[in-house]
Coordinates of C-alpha atoms and ligand atoms in Angstrom, one line a residue:
X1043 CA -33.6 -8.7 -14.5
X1044 CA -32.0 -5.8 -16.3
X1045 CA -32.2 -6.0 -20.0
X1046 CA -29.0 -7.1 -21.8
X1047 CA -27.0 -4.1 -23.1
X1048 CA -23.9 -4.6 -25.0
X1049 CA -21.0 -2.6 -23.6
X1050 CA -20.7 -0.5 -26.7
X1051 CA -24.3 0.5 -26.3
X1052 CA -23.8 1.2 -22.7
X1053 CA -20.9 3.4 -23.7
X1054 CA -23.1 5.6 -26.0
X1055 CA -26.1 5.6 -23.8
X1056 CA -24.5 5.7 -20.3
X1057 CA -24.3 9.1 -18.6
X1058 CA -20.8 10.2 -19.5
X1059 CA -18.7 11.2 -16.6
X1060 CA -15.7 12.6 -18.5
X1061 CA -12.5 13.2 -16.6
X1062 CA -11.9 16.7 -17.8
X1063 CA -15.5 17.9 -17.9
X1064 CA -17.2 16.5 -14.8
X1065 CA -16.4 18.5 -11.7
X1066 CA -17.2 18.1 -8.0
X1067 CA -19.2 20.5 -5.9
X1068 CA -16.7 22.6 -4.0
X1069 CA -17.0 20.5 -0.8
X1070 CA -19.1 17.5 -1.4
X1071 CA -18.5 14.1 -2.9
X1072 CA -20.5 12.8 -5.8
X1073 CA -23.1 10.5 -4.5
X1074 CA -22.7 6.9 -5.4
X1075 CA -24.6 6.0 -8.5
X1076 CA -26.4 2.6 -8.8
X1077 CA -24.0 1.4 -11.5
X1078 CA -20.7 2.9 -12.5
X1079 CA -18.4 1.8 -15.2
X1080 CA -14.7 2.8 -15.1
X1081 CA -12.8 2.6 -18.4
X1082 CA -9.2 2.3 -17.3
X1083 CA -6.2 2.9 -19.6
X1084 CA -4.0 0.9 -17.3
X1085 CA -5.1 -1.0 -14.2
X1086 CA -2.4 -2.0 -11.7
X1087 CA -3.4 -5.5 -10.5
X1088 CA -1.6 -5.8 -7.2
X1089 CA -2.7 -9.5 -6.9
X1090 CA -0.7 -10.6 -10.0
X1091 CA 1.8 -7.8 -9.8
X1092 CA 0.9 -6.9 -13.5
X1093 CA -0.2 -3.7 -15.3
X1094 CA -3.2 -4.5 -17.4
X1095 CA -4.2 -2.5 -20.4
X1096 CA -7.6 -1.3 -21.3
X1097 CA -9.8 -2.7 -18.5
X1098 CA -13.4 -2.1 -17.8
X1099 CA -14.6 -2.1 -14.2
X1100 CA -18.2 -2.3 -13.2
X1101 CA -19.3 -1.0 -9.7
X1102 CA -22.7 -1.5 -8.3
X1103 CA -23.7 -0.1 -4.9
X1104 CA -20.1 0.7 -4.1
X1105 CA -18.9 -2.8 -4.8
X1106 CA -16.8 -4.1 -7.8
X1107 CA -19.1 -6.6 -9.7
X1108 CA -17.1 -7.2 -12.9
X1109 CA -13.7 -6.5 -14.5
X1110 CA -12.7 -7.4 -17.9
X1111 CA -11.8 -6.1 -21.4
X1112 CA -14.5 -4.3 -23.4
X1113 CA -15.2 -7.6 -25.2
X1114 CA -15.9 -9.6 -22.0
X1115 CA -17.9 -6.9 -20.4
X1116 CA -20.0 -6.8 -23.5
X1117 CA -21.9 -9.9 -22.2
X1118 CA -22.9 -8.2 -19.0
X1119 CA -26.3 -6.7 -18.4
X1120 CA -25.9 -3.0 -17.7
X1121 CA -28.6 -0.5 -17.0
X1122 CA -28.6 2.3 -19.6
X1123 CA -28.4 5.0 -16.8
X1124 CA -25.0 3.6 -15.7
X1125 CA -22.5 6.3 -15.2
X1126 CA -19.3 6.0 -17.2
X1127 CA -16.1 7.3 -15.8
X1128 CA -13.6 7.6 -18.6
X1129 CA -10.1 7.1 -17.4
X1130 CA -8.7 5.7 -20.6
X1131 CA -5.7 8.1 -20.3
X1132 CA -5.0 7.2 -16.7
X1133 CA -3.5 4.5 -14.6
X1134 CA -5.8 3.2 -11.9
X1135 CA -5.0 1.3 -8.8
X1136 CA -6.6 0.3 -5.5
X1137 CA -6.9 2.9 -2.9
X1138 CA -3.7 3.2 -0.9
X1139 CA -3.5 2.5 2.8
X1140 CA -1.1 3.6 5.6
X1141 CA -0.5 1.2 8.6
X1142 CA 0.7 4.1 10.9
X1143 CA -0.8 7.5 11.2
X1144 CA -1.9 9.9 13.9
X1145 CA -4.7 11.9 12.5
X1146 CA -5.3 13.9 15.6
X1147 CA -1.7 15.1 15.6
X1148 CA -0.5 18.4 14.0
X1149 CA 3.0 18.1 12.6
X1150 CA 3.8 21.7 13.5
X1151 CA 3.0 21.1 17.2
X1152 CA 5.5 18.8 19.0
X1153 CA 7.2 18.6 22.4
X1154 CA 6.0 21.0 25.1
X1155 CA 3.6 22.8 22.6
X1156 CA 1.5 19.6 22.6
X1157 CA 0.6 20.1 26.2
X1158 CA -1.7 22.9 25.3
X1159 CA -3.8 20.8 23.0
X1160 CA -7.0 19.4 24.5
X1161 CA -8.6 16.2 23.3
X1162 CA -11.5 18.0 21.7
X1163 CA -9.0 20.3 19.8
X1164 CA -7.1 17.3 18.7
X1165 CA -10.2 15.7 17.4
X1166 CA -11.0 18.8 15.2
X1167 CA -7.4 18.6 13.9
X1168 CA -8.3 15.0 13.1
X1169 CA -11.3 16.1 10.9
X1170 CA -9.0 18.3 8.8
X1171 CA -6.3 15.6 8.5
X1172 CA -8.8 12.9 7.7
X1173 CA -9.9 14.7 4.6
X1174 CA -6.3 15.6 3.6
X1175 CA -5.4 11.9 3.9
X1176 CA -8.3 10.7 1.7
X1177 CA -7.5 13.4 -0.8
X1178 CA -4.0 12.0 -1.0
X1179 CA -5.3 8.8 -2.1
X1180 CA -5.2 7.0 1.1
X1181 CA -8.7 5.3 1.5
X1182 CA -7.8 3.2 4.6
X1183 CA -5.5 4.0 7.6
X1184 CA -4.6 2.5 10.9
X1185 CA -4.5 5.3 13.5
X1186 CA -1.9 4.0 15.9
X1187 CA -2.7 6.0 19.0
X1188 CA -4.8 8.9 20.0
X1189 CA -5.5 10.3 23.4
X1190 CA -9.1 10.0 24.7
X1191 CA -10.2 7.6 21.8
X1192 CA -10.6 10.7 19.5
X1193 CA -9.7 8.4 16.6
X1194 CA -12.7 6.2 17.4
X1195 CA -15.0 9.2 17.2
X1196 CA -13.4 10.3 14.0
X1197 CA -14.1 6.8 12.5
X1198 CA -17.7 7.0 13.6
X1199 CA -18.1 10.5 12.3
X1200 CA -16.8 9.4 8.9
X1201 CA -18.9 6.2 8.9
X1202 CA -22.0 8.3 9.8
X1203 CA -21.3 10.5 6.8
X1204 CA -20.8 13.6 8.9
X1205 CA -17.3 14.3 7.7
X1206 CA -15.1 13.1 4.9
X1207 CA -12.2 10.8 5.5
X1208 CA -10.6 7.3 5.0
X1209 CA -11.6 4.1 6.5
X1210 CA -10.1 4.3 9.9
X1211 CA -8.8 1.4 12.0
X1212 CA -8.3 3.2 15.4
X1213 CA -6.1 2.1 18.3
X1214 CA -7.4 4.4 20.8
X1215 CA -4.9 4.8 23.6
X1216 CA -1.4 3.3 23.1
X1217 CA -0.5 1.0 25.9
X1218 CA 2.9 1.5 27.6
X1219 CA 4.9 1.2 30.7
X1220 CA 5.2 4.0 33.4
X1221 CA 7.7 6.5 32.1
X1222 CA 8.0 4.7 28.7
X1223 CA 7.6 6.1 25.2
X1224 CA 3.8 5.8 25.3
X1225 CA 3.6 7.8 28.6
X1226 CA 3.9 11.5 28.8
X1227 CA 7.2 12.4 30.6
X1228 CA 7.3 16.1 29.9
X1229 CA 6.3 17.4 33.3
X1230 CA 7.8 16.9 36.7
X1231 CA 6.5 14.7 39.5
X1232 CA 4.2 17.3 41.2
X1233 CA 1.9 17.6 38.0
X1234 CA 1.2 13.8 38.2
X1235 CA 0.5 13.5 34.4
X1236 CA 0.2 9.8 33.1
X1237 CA -1.0 8.9 29.7
X1238 CA -4.3 6.9 29.6
X1239 CA -2.8 3.8 28.2
X1240 CA -0.1 3.3 31.0
X1241 CA -0.2 -0.1 32.7
X1242 CA 2.4 -2.3 34.4
X1243 CA 2.1 -6.0 34.8
X1244 CA 0.5 -8.7 32.9
X1245 CA -3.0 -8.4 34.3
X1246 CA -2.9 -4.6 34.2
X1247 CA -2.0 -4.7 30.5
X1248 CA -4.8 -7.2 29.8
X1249 CA -7.3 -4.8 31.4
X1250 CA -6.1 -2.0 29.2
X1251 CA -6.6 -4.1 26.1
X1252 CA -10.1 -5.0 27.3
X1253 CA -10.8 -1.2 28.0
X1254 CA -9.6 -0.2 24.6
X1255 CA -11.7 -2.8 23.0
X1256 CA -14.7 -1.6 25.1
X1257 CA -14.3 2.0 23.9
X1258 CA -14.0 1.1 20.3
X1259 CA -10.4 0.3 19.4
X1260 CA -10.1 -1.9 16.3
X1261 CA -6.3 -2.6 16.8
X1262 CA -4.0 -2.6 19.8
X1263 CA -0.8 -0.5 19.8
X1264 CA 1.7 -0.8 22.5
X1265 CA 5.2 0.6 23.0
X1266 CA 7.9 -2.1 23.2
X1267 CA 11.0 0.1 23.4
X1268 CA 11.9 3.7 23.9
X1269 CA 11.3 6.2 21.1
X1270 CA 12.7 9.3 19.4
X1271 CA 10.0 11.9 20.3
X1272 CA 9.5 10.9 24.0
X1273 CA 11.5 12.6 26.7
X1274 CA 13.9 10.6 28.5
X1275 CA 13.5 7.2 26.7
X1276 CA 16.3 5.2 25.2
X1277 CA 15.8 3.8 21.7
X1278 CA 17.6 0.6 22.4
X1279 CA 15.8 -0.2 25.8
X1280 CA 13.1 -2.7 25.8
X1281 CA 9.8 -1.7 27.5
X1282 CA 7.5 -4.4 28.9
X1283 CA 8.8 -7.8 29.8
X1284 CA 8.1 -10.8 27.5
X1285 CA 5.3 -11.8 29.9
X1286 CA 3.6 -8.4 29.6
X1287 CA 3.9 -8.4 25.8
X1288 CA 2.6 -12.0 25.7
X1289 CA -0.3 -10.9 27.8
X1290 CA -1.2 -8.0 25.6
X1291 CA -0.9 -10.0 22.4
X1292 CA -2.9 -13.0 23.9
X1293 CA -5.7 -10.8 25.2
X1294 CA -6.0 -8.7 22.0
X1295 CA -6.1 -11.9 19.8
X1296 CA -8.8 -13.4 22.1
X1297 CA -10.8 -10.3 21.3
X1298 CA -10.2 -10.6 17.6
X1299 CA -7.8 -7.6 17.4
X1300 CA -4.4 -7.3 15.8
X1301 CA -1.4 -6.0 17.6
X1302 CA 1.1 -3.3 16.4
X1303 CA 4.2 -2.7 18.6
X1304 CA 6.2 0.5 18.5
X1305 CA 9.8 -0.8 18.7
X1306 CA 13.2 0.6 17.5
X1307 CA 15.7 -1.5 19.5
X1308 CA 16.8 -4.8 18.5
X1309 CA 15.9 -6.7 21.7
X1310 CA 12.5 -5.2 22.1
X1311 CA 11.7 -6.1 18.5
X1312 CA 12.8 -9.7 18.9
X1313 CA 10.9 -10.1 22.2
X1314 CA 7.7 -8.6 20.6
X1315 CA 8.0 -10.9 17.6
X1316 CA 8.3 -13.9 19.9
X1317 CA 5.4 -12.6 21.9
X1318 CA 3.3 -12.8 18.7
X1319 CA 2.7 -9.2 17.5
X1320 CA 1.3 -8.7 14.0
X1321 CA 3.4 -5.8 13.0
X1322 CA 6.5 -4.0 14.3
X1323 CA 6.3 -0.3 13.8
X1324 CA 9.6 1.5 13.0
X1325 CA 11.8 -1.6 13.3
X1326 CA 14.7 0.9 13.1
X1327 CA 17.5 -1.2 14.6
X1328 CA 16.2 -4.7 13.8
X1329 CA 18.9 -7.3 14.1
X1330 CA 19.5 -10.1 11.5
X1331 CA 17.9 -12.4 14.2
X1332 CA 14.9 -10.1 14.2
X1333 CA 14.7 -10.2 10.5
X1334 CA 14.9 -14.0 10.5
X1335 CA 12.1 -14.2 13.2
X1336 CA 9.9 -11.8 11.4
X1337 CA 10.2 -13.9 8.3
X1338 CA 9.6 -17.1 10.0
X1339 CA 6.5 -15.8 11.9
X1340 CA 5.1 -13.8 9.0
X1341 CA 5.3 -10.7 11.2
X1342 CA 5.0 -7.4 9.1
X1343 CA 7.6 -4.7 9.4
X1344 CA 6.1 -1.2 9.1
X1345 CA 9.1 1.1 8.6
X1346 CA 8.5 4.8 8.4
X1347 CA 11.6 5.6 6.4
X1348 CA 10.6 9.0 5.2
X1349 CA 9.8 10.9 8.4
X1350 CA 13.4 11.4 9.4
X1351 CA 13.8 14.1 6.7
X1352 CA 11.0 16.1 8.1
X1353 CA 12.0 15.7 11.7
X1354 CA 15.6 16.8 11.0
X1355 CA 14.6 19.7 8.8
X1356 CA 11.4 21.0 10.4
X1357 CA 11.4 19.4 13.8
X1358 CA 13.2 22.0 15.9
X1359 CA 10.7 24.8 14.8
X1360 CA 7.8 22.5 15.5
X1361 CA 9.0 22.0 19.1
X1362 CA 10.8 18.7 18.9
X1363 CA 13.1 18.4 21.8
X1364 CA 16.9 18.7 21.2
X1365 CA 17.4 15.2 22.8
X1366 CA 14.9 13.8 20.3
X1367 CA 16.6 15.5 17.4
X1368 CA 19.8 13.9 18.6
X1369 CA 18.3 10.4 18.7
X1370 CA 16.9 10.9 15.2
X1371 CA 20.3 11.7 13.8
X1372 CA 21.4 8.1 14.4
X1373 CA 18.0 6.3 14.1
X1374 CA 16.9 7.7 10.7
X1375 CA 19.9 6.5 8.7
X1376 CA 20.2 3.2 10.5
X1377 CA 16.5 2.5 9.9
X1378 CA 16.9 2.9 6.0
X1379 CA 19.8 0.5 6.0
X1380 CA 17.7 -2.1 8.0
X1381 CA 14.8 -1.6 5.7
X1382 CA 17.1 -2.5 2.9
X1383 CA 18.3 -5.6 4.6
X1384 CA 14.7 -6.7 5.5
X1385 CA 13.5 -6.1 1.9
X1386 CA 16.4 -8.2 0.6
X1387 CA 15.5 -11.0 3.1
X1388 CA 12.0 -11.0 1.8
X1389 CA 10.2 -10.1 5.0
X1390 CA 6.6 -8.9 4.7
X1391 CA 6.7 -5.1 4.5
X1392 CA 3.8 -2.9 5.4
X1393 CA 3.4 0.7 4.3
X1394 CA 3.5 2.8 7.5
X1395 CA 4.5 6.5 7.4
X1396 CA 3.9 7.9 10.9
X1397 CA 2.1 10.8 9.3
X1398 CA 1.2 13.2 12.1
X1399 CA 4.8 13.5 13.0
X1400 CA 5.0 15.0 9.6
X1401 CA 2.1 16.6 7.6
X1402 CA -0.9 14.5 6.7
X1403 CA -1.5 14.3 3.0
X1404 CA 2.2 13.8 2.4
X1405 CA 1.9 10.1 3.2
X1406 CA 2.8 9.2 -0.4
X1407 CA 6.3 10.7 -0.2
X1408 CA 7.4 7.5 1.4
X1409 CA 7.0 5.5 -1.8
X1410 CA 10.1 6.9 -3.3
X1411 CA 12.2 6.1 -0.2
X1412 CA 10.9 2.5 -0.2
X1413 CA 12.0 2.2 -3.8
X1414 CA 15.3 3.9 -3.3
X1415 CA 16.0 1.5 -0.3
X1416 CA 15.3 -1.8 -2.0
X1417 CA 11.7 -2.4 -3.3
X1418 CA 10.4 -2.2 -6.8
X1419 CA 7.6 0.3 -7.4
X1420 CA 5.2 -2.6 -7.8
X1421 CA 6.3 -3.9 -4.4
X1422 CA 6.0 -0.5 -2.7
X1423 CA 2.4 -0.3 -4.1
X1424 CA 1.6 -3.9 -3.0
X1425 CA 2.8 -3.0 0.5
X1426 CA 0.4 -0.1 0.6
X1427 CA -2.5 -2.1 -0.8
X1428 CA -2.7 -5.9 -0.6
X1429 CA 0.0 -6.2 1.9
X1430 CA -1.6 -3.7 4.4
X1431 CA -4.9 -5.4 3.9
X1432 CA -3.6 -8.7 4.9
X1433 CA -2.0 -7.2 7.9
X1434 CA -5.2 -5.4 8.8
X1435 CA -7.3 -8.6 8.2
X1436 CA -9.4 -6.8 5.6
X1437 CA -8.3 -8.6 2.4
X1438 CA -11.8 -10.0 1.8
X1439 CA -13.2 -6.5 1.1
X1440 CA -10.2 -4.2 0.5
X1441 CA -6.6 -4.1 -0.8
X1442 CA -7.1 -4.9 -4.5
X1443 CA -9.4 -4.1 -7.5
X1444 CA -11.2 -7.4 -7.6
X1445 CA -14.8 -8.6 -8.0
X1446 CA -16.6 -8.6 -4.7
X1447 CA -14.3 -6.0 -3.1
X1448 CA -15.3 -2.4 -2.1
X1449 CA -14.8 0.1 -4.8
X1450 CA -11.8 2.0 -3.2
X1451 CA -10.0 3.2 -6.4
X1452 CA -7.6 5.9 -7.2
X1453 CA -6.1 7.1 -10.4
X1454 CA -3.0 9.2 -11.6
X1455 CA -2.1 10.5 -15.0
X1456 CA 1.5 9.2 -14.8
X1457 CA 2.4 5.6 -14.6
X1458 CA 3.7 5.1 -11.0
X1459 CA 5.5 1.9 -12.2
X1460 CA 7.8 4.2 -14.2
X1461 CA 8.1 6.8 -11.5
X1462 CA 6.6 6.0 -8.2
X1463 CA 6.5 9.7 -7.3
X1464 CA 3.4 9.9 -9.3
X1465 CA 1.7 8.7 -6.2
X1466 CA 2.5 12.0 -4.4
X1467 CA -0.3 13.6 -6.5
X1468 CA -3.4 11.6 -6.9
X1469 CA -5.9 12.9 -9.4
X1470 CA -8.9 10.7 -8.8
X1471 CA -10.2 9.3 -5.5
X1472 CA -13.2 7.0 -5.0
X1473 CA -14.1 5.3 -1.7
X1474 CA -17.0 2.8 -1.5
X1475 CA -18.1 3.9 -4.9
X1476 CA -18.3 7.6 -4.0
X1477 CA -16.1 9.9 -5.9
X1478 CA -14.3 12.4 -3.6
X1479 CA -11.7 13.9 -5.9
X1480 CA -11.6 14.3 -9.6
X1481 CA -8.9 16.7 -10.9
Ligands
LIG699 N1 7.0 8.2 16.7 C1 8.3 7.7 16.5 C2 9.2 7.9 17.7 O1 9.0 8.8 18.4 C3 9.0 8.5 15.4 C4 10.2 8.0 14.9 C5 10.6 8.7 13.8 N2 11.9 8.4 13.2 C6 12.1 7.5 12.3 N3 13.5 7.4 11.9 N4 11.3 6.7 11.9 O2 9.9 7.0 18.0

């Protein structure tokens, strides 16, 4: 047993890890200490939806072991070499998460330019983007599609400690119909290019789910309608029949994997929800019936309502096809209006940005849009923390600052509940008790 040390004693004897004085080695995280104590000026408690003043958080071996006021923590045994992280002037909150990114994609390389990118090159891009994402305060991401399972390798490299990045829930190859949004339709017939996740028919799609699982996917992504950035697909057109969608969902759920569907058009969205998907990505043209169904079934809507600004301003230079820009001109605006309708209806909303289409590390820009289009700052933060964790099936270990959960904690010097744009510039990032950033 450790000897009892009153917190005030711990404060004076603990190794002081002051915010302004302590620095990081240029490219290395600070190793996780046995016991760390965070002194938080404000703690955003996403479980109660309240901002709590003057909280003390005790972290041992990367796990949160106690939270309280200074007085309550006073009764806890703390070793005298505990590291104190003084954030009494800061607001701390759980590490953010993004339910929809493509780490191996470069936002300045779209359309035909992408044809020159090999899978190994994309993986290296992923290394750079994983670090940017973590430094932006996003400690967990779902990577919804990467050719050649590069995202599985990224996850493994991060978990092995070879590179720095967020927790990754990788989808591997996105599953889609021949000629659909998840296929590659850029080249004519004689080149015979087909994306790795293409399958047609209930048993063929089941086989793809099994293969994705075999090669390390932790979530299944499929395309249920046309898309903006694919050549020759119609936003409103459903892809896959109900039977095929049902087969994907059933097979994935048997294997313990959640299912995310890419869907913009109303019919595809409704069909996918009826087939039992866990989240609808984009949801741009969701009907009132779709909103009703999502609410009834507890389906999450993951609506990337920021990305349109990037596509319409930078997209052309990045190589986005003219037909895609054309689609975006109608989809982007409609999507924001439907987001507002969904938020008003009280549907479960995930935080999903589609970063990769736009630059990684700018994921947080979407918060201001979610607030502009109907959520309170607290609700937007909850979407990106406790909400996403429920969607990912990781709420036991992630999604809030609570005893027993992993110490994924970030801090900002302005209160994001006053101005949610504070989340565009994160000052402190800890993942699993390891400090990666301390401005
Ligand atoms: N990956 C998506 C697609 O190609 C991007 C959609 C972006 N536009 C939007 N308004 N969310 O369909």
